[in-house]
mmCIF file of C-alpha atoms in Angstrom:
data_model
loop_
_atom_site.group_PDB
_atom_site.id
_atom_site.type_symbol
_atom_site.label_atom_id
_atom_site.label_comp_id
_atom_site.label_asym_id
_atom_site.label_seq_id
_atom_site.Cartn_x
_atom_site.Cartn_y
_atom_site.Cartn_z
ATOM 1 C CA UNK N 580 76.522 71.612 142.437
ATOM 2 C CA UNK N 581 75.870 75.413 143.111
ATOM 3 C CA UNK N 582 79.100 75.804 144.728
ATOM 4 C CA UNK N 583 81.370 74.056 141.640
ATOM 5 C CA UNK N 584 78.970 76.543 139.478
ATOM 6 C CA UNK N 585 80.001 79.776 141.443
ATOM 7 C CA UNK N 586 83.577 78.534 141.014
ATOM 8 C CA UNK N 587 83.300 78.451 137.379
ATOM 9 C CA UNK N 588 81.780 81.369 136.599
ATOM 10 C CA UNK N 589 83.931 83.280 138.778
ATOM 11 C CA UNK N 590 87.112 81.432 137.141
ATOM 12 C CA UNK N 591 85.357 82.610 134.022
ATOM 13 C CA UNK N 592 85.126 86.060 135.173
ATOM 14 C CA UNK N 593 88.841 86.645 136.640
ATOM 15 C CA UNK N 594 90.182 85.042 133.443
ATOM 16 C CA UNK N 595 87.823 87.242 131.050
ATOM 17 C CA UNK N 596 89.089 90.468 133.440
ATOM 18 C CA UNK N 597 93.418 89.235 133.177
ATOM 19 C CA UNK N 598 92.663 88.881 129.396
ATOM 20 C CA UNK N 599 91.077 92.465 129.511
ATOM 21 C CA UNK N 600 93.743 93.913 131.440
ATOM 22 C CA UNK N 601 96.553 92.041 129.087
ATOM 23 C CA UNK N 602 94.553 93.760 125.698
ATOM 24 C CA UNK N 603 94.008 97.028 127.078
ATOM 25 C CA UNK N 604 97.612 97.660 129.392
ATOM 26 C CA UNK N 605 99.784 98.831 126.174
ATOM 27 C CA UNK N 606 96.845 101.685 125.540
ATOM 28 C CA UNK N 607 97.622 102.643 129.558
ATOM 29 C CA UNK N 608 101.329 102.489 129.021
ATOM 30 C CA UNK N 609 101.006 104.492 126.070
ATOM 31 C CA UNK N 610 98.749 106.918 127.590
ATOM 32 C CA UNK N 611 100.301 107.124 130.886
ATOM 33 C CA UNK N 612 104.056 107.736 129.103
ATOM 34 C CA UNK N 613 102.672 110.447 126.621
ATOM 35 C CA UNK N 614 102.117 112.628 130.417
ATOM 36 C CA UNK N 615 105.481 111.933 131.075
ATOM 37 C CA UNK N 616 108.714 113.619 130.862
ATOM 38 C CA UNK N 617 111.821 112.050 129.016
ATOM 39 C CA UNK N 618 113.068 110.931 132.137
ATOM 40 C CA UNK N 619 110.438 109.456 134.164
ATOM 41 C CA UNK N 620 109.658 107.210 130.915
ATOM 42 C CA UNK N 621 112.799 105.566 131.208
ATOM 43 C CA UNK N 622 113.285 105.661 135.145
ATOM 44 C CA UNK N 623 114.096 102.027 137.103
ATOM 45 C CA UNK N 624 111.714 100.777 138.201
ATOM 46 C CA UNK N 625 109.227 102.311 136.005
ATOM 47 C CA UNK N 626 106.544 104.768 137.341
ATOM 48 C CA UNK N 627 102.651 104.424 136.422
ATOM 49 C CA UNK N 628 101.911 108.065 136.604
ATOM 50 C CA UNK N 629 104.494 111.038 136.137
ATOM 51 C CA UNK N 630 105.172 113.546 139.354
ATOM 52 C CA UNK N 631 103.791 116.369 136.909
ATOM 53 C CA UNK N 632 101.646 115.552 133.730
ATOM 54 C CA UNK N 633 102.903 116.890 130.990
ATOM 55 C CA UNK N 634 100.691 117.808 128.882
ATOM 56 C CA UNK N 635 103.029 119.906 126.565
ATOM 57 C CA UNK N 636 103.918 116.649 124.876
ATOM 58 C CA UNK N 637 100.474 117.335 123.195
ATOM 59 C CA UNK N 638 101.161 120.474 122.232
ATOM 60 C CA UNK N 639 104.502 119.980 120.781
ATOM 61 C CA UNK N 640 102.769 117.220 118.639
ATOM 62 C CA UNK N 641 100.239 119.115 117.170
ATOM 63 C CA UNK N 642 102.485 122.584 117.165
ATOM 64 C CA UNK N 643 102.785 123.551 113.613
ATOM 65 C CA UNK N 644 99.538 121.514 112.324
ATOM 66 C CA UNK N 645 101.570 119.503 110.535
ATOM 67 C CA UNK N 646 100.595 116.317 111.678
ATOM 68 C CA UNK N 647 96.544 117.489 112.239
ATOM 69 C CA UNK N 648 97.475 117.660 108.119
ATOM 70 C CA UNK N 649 98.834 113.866 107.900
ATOM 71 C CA UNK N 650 95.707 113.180 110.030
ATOM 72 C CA UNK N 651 93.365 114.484 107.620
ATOM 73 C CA UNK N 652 95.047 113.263 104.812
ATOM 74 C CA UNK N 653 94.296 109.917 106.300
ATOM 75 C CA UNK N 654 90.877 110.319 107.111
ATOM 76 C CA UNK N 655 89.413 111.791 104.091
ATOM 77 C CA UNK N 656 91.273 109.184 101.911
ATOM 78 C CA UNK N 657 90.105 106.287 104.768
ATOM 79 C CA UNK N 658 85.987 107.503 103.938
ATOM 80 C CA UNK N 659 86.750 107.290 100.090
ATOM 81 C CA UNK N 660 88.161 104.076 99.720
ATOM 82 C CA UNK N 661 85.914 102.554 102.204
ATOM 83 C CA UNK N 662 82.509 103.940 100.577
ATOM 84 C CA UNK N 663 83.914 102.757 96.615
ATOM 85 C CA UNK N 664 84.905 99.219 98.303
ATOM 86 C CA UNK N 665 81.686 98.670 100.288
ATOM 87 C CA UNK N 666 79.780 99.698 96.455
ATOM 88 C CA UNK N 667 81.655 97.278 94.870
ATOM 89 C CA UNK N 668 81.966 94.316 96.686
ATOM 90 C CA UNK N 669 78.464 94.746 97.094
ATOM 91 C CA UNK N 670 77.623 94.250 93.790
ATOM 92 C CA UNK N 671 80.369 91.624 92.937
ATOM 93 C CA UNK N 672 78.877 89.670 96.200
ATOM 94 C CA UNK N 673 75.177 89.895 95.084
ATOM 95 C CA UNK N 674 76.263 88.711 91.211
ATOM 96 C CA UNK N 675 78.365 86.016 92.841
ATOM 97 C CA UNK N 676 74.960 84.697 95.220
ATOM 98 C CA UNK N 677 71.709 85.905 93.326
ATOM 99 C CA UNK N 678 72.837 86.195 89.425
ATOM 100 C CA UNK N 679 73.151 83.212 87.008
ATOM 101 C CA UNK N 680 76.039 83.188 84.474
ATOM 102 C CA UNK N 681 78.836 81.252 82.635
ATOM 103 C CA UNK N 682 81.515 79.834 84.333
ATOM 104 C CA UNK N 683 80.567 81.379 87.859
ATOM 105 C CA UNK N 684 81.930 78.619 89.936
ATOM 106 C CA UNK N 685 85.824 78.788 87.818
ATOM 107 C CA UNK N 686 85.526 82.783 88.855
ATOM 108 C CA UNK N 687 84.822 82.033 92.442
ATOM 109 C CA UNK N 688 88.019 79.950 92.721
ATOM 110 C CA UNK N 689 90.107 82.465 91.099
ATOM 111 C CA UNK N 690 88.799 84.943 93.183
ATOM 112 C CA UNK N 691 89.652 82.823 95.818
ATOM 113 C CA UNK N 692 93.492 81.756 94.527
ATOM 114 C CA UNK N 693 93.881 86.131 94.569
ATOM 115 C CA UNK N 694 92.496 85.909 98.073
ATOM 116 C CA UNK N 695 95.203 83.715 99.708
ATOM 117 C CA UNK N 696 98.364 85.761 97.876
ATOM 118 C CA UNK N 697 100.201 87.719 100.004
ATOM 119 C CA UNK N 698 99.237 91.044 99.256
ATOM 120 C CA UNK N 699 102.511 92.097 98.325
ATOM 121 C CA UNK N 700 102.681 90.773 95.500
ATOM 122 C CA UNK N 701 100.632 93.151 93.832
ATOM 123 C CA UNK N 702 102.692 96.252 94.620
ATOM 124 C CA UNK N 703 104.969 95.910 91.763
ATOM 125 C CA UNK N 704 102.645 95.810 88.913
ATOM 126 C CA UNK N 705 100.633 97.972 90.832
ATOM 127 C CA UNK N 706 103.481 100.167 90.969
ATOM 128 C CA UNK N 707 104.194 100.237 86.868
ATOM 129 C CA UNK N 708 100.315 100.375 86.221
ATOM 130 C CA UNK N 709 100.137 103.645 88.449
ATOM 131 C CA UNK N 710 103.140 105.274 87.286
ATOM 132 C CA UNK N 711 102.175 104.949 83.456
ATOM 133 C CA UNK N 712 98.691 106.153 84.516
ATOM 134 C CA UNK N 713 100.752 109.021 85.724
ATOM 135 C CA UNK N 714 98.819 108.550 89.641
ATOM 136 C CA UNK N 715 102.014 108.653 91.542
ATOM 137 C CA UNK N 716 102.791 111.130 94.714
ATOM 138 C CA UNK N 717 99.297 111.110 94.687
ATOM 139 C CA UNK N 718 95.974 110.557 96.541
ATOM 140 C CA UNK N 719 94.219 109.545 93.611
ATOM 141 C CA UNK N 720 96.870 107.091 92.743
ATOM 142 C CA UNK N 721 96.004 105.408 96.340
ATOM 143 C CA UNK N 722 92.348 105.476 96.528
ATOM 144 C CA UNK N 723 92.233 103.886 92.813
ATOM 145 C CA UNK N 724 94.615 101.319 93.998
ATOM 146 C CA UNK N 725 92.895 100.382 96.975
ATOM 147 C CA UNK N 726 89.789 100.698 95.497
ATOM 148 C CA UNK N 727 88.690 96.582 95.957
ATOM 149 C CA UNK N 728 88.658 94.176 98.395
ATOM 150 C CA UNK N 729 88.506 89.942 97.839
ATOM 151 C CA UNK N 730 88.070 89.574 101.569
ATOM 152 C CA UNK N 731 84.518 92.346 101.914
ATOM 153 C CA UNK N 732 83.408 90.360 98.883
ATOM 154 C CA UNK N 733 84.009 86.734 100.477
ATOM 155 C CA UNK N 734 82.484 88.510 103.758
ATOM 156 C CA UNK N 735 79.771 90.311 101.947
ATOM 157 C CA UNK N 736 78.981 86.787 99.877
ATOM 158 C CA UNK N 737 78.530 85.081 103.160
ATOM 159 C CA UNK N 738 76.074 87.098 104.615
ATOM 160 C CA UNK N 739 73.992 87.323 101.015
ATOM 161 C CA UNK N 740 73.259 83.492 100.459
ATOM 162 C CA UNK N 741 72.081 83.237 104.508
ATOM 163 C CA UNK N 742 69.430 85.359 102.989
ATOM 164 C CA UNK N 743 65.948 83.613 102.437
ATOM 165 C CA UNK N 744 66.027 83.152 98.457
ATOM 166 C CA UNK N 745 61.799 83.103 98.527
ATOM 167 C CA UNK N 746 62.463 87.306 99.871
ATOM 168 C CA UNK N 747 64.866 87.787 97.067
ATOM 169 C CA UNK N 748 62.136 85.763 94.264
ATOM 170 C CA UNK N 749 59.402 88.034 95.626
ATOM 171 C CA UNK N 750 60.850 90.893 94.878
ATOM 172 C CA UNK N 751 61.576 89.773 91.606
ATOM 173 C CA UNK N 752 57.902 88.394 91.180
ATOM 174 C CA UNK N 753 57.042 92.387 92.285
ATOM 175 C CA UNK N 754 59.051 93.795 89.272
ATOM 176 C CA UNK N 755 62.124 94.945 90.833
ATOM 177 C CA UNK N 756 65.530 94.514 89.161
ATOM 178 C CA UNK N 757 68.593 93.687 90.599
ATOM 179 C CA UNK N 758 69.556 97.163 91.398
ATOM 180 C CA UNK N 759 67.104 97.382 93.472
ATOM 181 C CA UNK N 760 67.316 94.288 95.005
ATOM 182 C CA UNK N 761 70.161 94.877 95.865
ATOM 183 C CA UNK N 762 69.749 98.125 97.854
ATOM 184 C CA UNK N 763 66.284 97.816 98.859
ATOM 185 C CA UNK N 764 66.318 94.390 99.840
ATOM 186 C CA UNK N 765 69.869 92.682 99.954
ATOM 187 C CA UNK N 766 71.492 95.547 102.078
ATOM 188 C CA UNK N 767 69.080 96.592 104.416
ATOM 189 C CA UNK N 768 69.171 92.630 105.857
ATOM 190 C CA UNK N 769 72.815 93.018 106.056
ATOM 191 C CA UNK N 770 73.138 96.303 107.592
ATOM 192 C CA UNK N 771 75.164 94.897 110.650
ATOM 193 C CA UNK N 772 77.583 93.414 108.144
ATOM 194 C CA UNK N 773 78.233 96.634 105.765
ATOM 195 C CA UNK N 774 78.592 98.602 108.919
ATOM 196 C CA UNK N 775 81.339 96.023 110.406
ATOM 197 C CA UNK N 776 82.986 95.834 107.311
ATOM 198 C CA UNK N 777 83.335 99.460 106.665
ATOM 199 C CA UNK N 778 84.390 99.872 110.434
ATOM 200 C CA UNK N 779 87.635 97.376 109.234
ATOM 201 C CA UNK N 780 87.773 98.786 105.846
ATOM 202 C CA UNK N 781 88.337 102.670 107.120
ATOM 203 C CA UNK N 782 90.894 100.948 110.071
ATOM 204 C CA UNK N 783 92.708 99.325 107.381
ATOM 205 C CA UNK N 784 93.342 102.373 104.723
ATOM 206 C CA UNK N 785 93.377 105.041 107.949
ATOM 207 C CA UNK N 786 96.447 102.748 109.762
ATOM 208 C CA UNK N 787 98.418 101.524 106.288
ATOM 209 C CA UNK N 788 102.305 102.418 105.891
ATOM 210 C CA UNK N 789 104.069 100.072 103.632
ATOM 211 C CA UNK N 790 101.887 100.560 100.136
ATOM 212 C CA UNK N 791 101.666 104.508 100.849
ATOM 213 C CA UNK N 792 104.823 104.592 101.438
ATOM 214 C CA UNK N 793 105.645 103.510 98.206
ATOM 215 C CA UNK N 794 103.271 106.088 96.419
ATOM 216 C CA UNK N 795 103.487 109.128 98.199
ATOM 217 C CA UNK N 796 106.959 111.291 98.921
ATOM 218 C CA UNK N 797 105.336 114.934 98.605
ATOM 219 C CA UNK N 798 104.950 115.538 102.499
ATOM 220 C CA UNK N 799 102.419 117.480 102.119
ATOM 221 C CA UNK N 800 100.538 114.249 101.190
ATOM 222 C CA UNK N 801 101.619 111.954 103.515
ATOM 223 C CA UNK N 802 99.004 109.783 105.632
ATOM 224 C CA UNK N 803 99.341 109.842 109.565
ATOM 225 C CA UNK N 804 101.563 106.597 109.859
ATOM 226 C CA UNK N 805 104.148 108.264 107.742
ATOM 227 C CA UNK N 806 104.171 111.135 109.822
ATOM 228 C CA UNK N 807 104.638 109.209 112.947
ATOM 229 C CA UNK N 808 107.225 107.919 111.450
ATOM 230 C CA UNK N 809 108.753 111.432 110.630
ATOM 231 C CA UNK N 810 109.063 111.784 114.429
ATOM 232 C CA UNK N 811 111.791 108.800 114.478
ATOM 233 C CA UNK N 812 113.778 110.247 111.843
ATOM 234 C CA UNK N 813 113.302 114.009 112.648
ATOM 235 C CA UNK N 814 115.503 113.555 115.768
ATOM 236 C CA UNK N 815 117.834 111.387 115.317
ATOM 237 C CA UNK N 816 118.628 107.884 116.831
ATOM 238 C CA UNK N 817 119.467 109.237 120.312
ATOM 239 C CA UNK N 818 117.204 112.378 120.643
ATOM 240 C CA UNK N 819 113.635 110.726 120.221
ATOM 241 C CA UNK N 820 111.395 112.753 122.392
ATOM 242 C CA UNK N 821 109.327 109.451 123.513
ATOM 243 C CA UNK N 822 106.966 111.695 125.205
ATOM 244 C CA UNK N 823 106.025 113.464 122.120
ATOM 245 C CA UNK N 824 105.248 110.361 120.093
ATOM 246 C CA UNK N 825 103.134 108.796 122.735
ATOM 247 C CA UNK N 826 101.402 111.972 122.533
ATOM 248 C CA UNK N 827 100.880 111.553 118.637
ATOM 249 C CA UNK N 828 99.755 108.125 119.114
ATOM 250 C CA UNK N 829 97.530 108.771 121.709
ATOM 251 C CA UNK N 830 96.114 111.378 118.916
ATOM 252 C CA UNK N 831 95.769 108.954 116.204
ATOM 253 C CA UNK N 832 94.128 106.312 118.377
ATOM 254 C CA UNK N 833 91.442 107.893 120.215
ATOM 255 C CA UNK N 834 88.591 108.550 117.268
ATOM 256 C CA UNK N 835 89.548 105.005 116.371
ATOM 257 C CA UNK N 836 88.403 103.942 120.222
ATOM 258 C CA UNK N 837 85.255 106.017 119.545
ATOM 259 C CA UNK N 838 84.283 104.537 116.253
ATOM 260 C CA UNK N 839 84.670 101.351 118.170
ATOM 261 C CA UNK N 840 82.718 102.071 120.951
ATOM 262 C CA UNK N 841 79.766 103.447 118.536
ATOM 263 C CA UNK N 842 79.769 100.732 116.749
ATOM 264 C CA UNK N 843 80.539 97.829 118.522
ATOM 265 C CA UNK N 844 76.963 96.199 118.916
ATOM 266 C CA UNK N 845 76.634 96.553 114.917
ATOM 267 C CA UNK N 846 79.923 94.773 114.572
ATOM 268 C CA UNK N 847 78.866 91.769 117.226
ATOM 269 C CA UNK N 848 75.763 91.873 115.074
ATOM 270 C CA UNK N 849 77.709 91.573 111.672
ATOM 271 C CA UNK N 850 80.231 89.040 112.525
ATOM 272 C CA UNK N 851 77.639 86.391 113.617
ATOM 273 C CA UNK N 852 75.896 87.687 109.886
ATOM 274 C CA UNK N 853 73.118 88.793 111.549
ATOM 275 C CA UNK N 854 70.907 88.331 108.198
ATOM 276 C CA UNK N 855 70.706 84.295 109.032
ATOM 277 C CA UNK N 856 67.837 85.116 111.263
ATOM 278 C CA UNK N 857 65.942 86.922 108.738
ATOM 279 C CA UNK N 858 63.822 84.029 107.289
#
């Protein structure tokens, strides 16, 4: 019985470490070929590590500050839209679970109907509503547009009604109103899920391409996606300087790695809605 144990958890183990290895081998690659010169990334067969590292790529990708610019552009726009969509799915989340109105069931379901359409279907009358609003080429055009989320709300929702109802009544009972039921009571239980929902919230605006794309054509204001795209273009089809942009992705991934390593016992914590526990 012990032995057929030790086999399974060490089947368990060796499969857990291949899946490991499978996630994390294009981060290597991409890592180990931003080091590398033009021709050791395409040698046959390919190397692991380069004769010489070549650290220059880095250099070259950060040169003229350019793309530091796309970086920030990213970030600062990434903290903005994830702070106004954590606000208000919060409060469209507690109104959904701990508010009594009209027809609140009918909204759910058409809340739901939005969630399952493609979201590409909004970027044409998106498009018209920003441009007569005069918000395009602009930041504020894509932080206004981006500005809710169905999916935090449905997330949000969740994690609200697998909080006792008797806490939420007693703070009622004490005098407070929803306001601060919401923020003194509500959120504080869900911590772990506002903090893994912002984590996927900032990923999501900080990585996007297609719906910037479509707003912004001022360089000066593009996001970091469209500027690693600018170093497919900039060259030409047969002078891409692979090195370069493995060096600029490398760039762009590493403070997302670190957010995830901060936060990753909050997110474990938020996914299994940590606030069921909290009778």
């Amino acid at each position: 019985m012990q032995g057929r144990k030790k086999i399974k958890n060490f089947a368990v183990h060796l499969a857990l470490i291949c899946i490991s290895f499978i996630i994390a081998f294009p981060f290597l690659w991409m890592f180990t070929n931003s080091i590398k010169t033009k021709d050791e990334i395409w040698a046959v067969p390919p190397k692991v590590l380069p004769a010489i590292a070549q650290w220059g790529n880095y250099a070259d990708a950060l040169a003229d500050g350019t793309f530091l610019r796309y970086m920030w552009n990213s970030a600062y726009t990434a903290i903005i839209i994830t702070v106004v969509v954590l606000f208000n799915s919060a409060m469209f989340a507690y109104a959904l679970t701990h508010i009594r109105f009209r027809w609140k069931k009918l909204l759910i379901t058409l809340i739901m109907v939005t969630y399952i359409m493609p979201a590409t279907t909004t970027y044409v009358p998106s498009y018209v509503i920003l441009s007569k609003m005069g918000l395009m080429n602009s930041h504020a055009g894509y932080v206004v547009s981006s500005c809710a989320s169905i999916f935090n709300i449905f997330f949000l929702r969740t994690t609200f009604t697998q909080i006792n109802p008797g806490i939420v009544e007693a703070a009622r009972i004490d005098g407070a109103g929803h306001w601060k039921i919401l923020w003194w009571v509500v959120a504080p239980m869900s911590a772990s899920s506002f903090v893994t929902l912002g984590l996927l919230s900032f990923l999501g605006c900080y990585n996007s391409y297609l719906w910037p794309s479509l707003l912004l054509h001022n360089k000066t204001q593009y996001l970091v996606s469209m500027g690693l795209q600018s170093f497919f273009t900039s060259e030409g089809a047969y002078g891409l300087k692979w090195g370069t942009i493995m060096a600029a992705c490398c760039v762009i991934v590493f403070p997302l790695l670190l957010l995830f390593l901060i936060g990753q016992r909050w997110i474990l914590n938020g996914i299994t809605n940590d606030a069921a526990v909290k009778e």
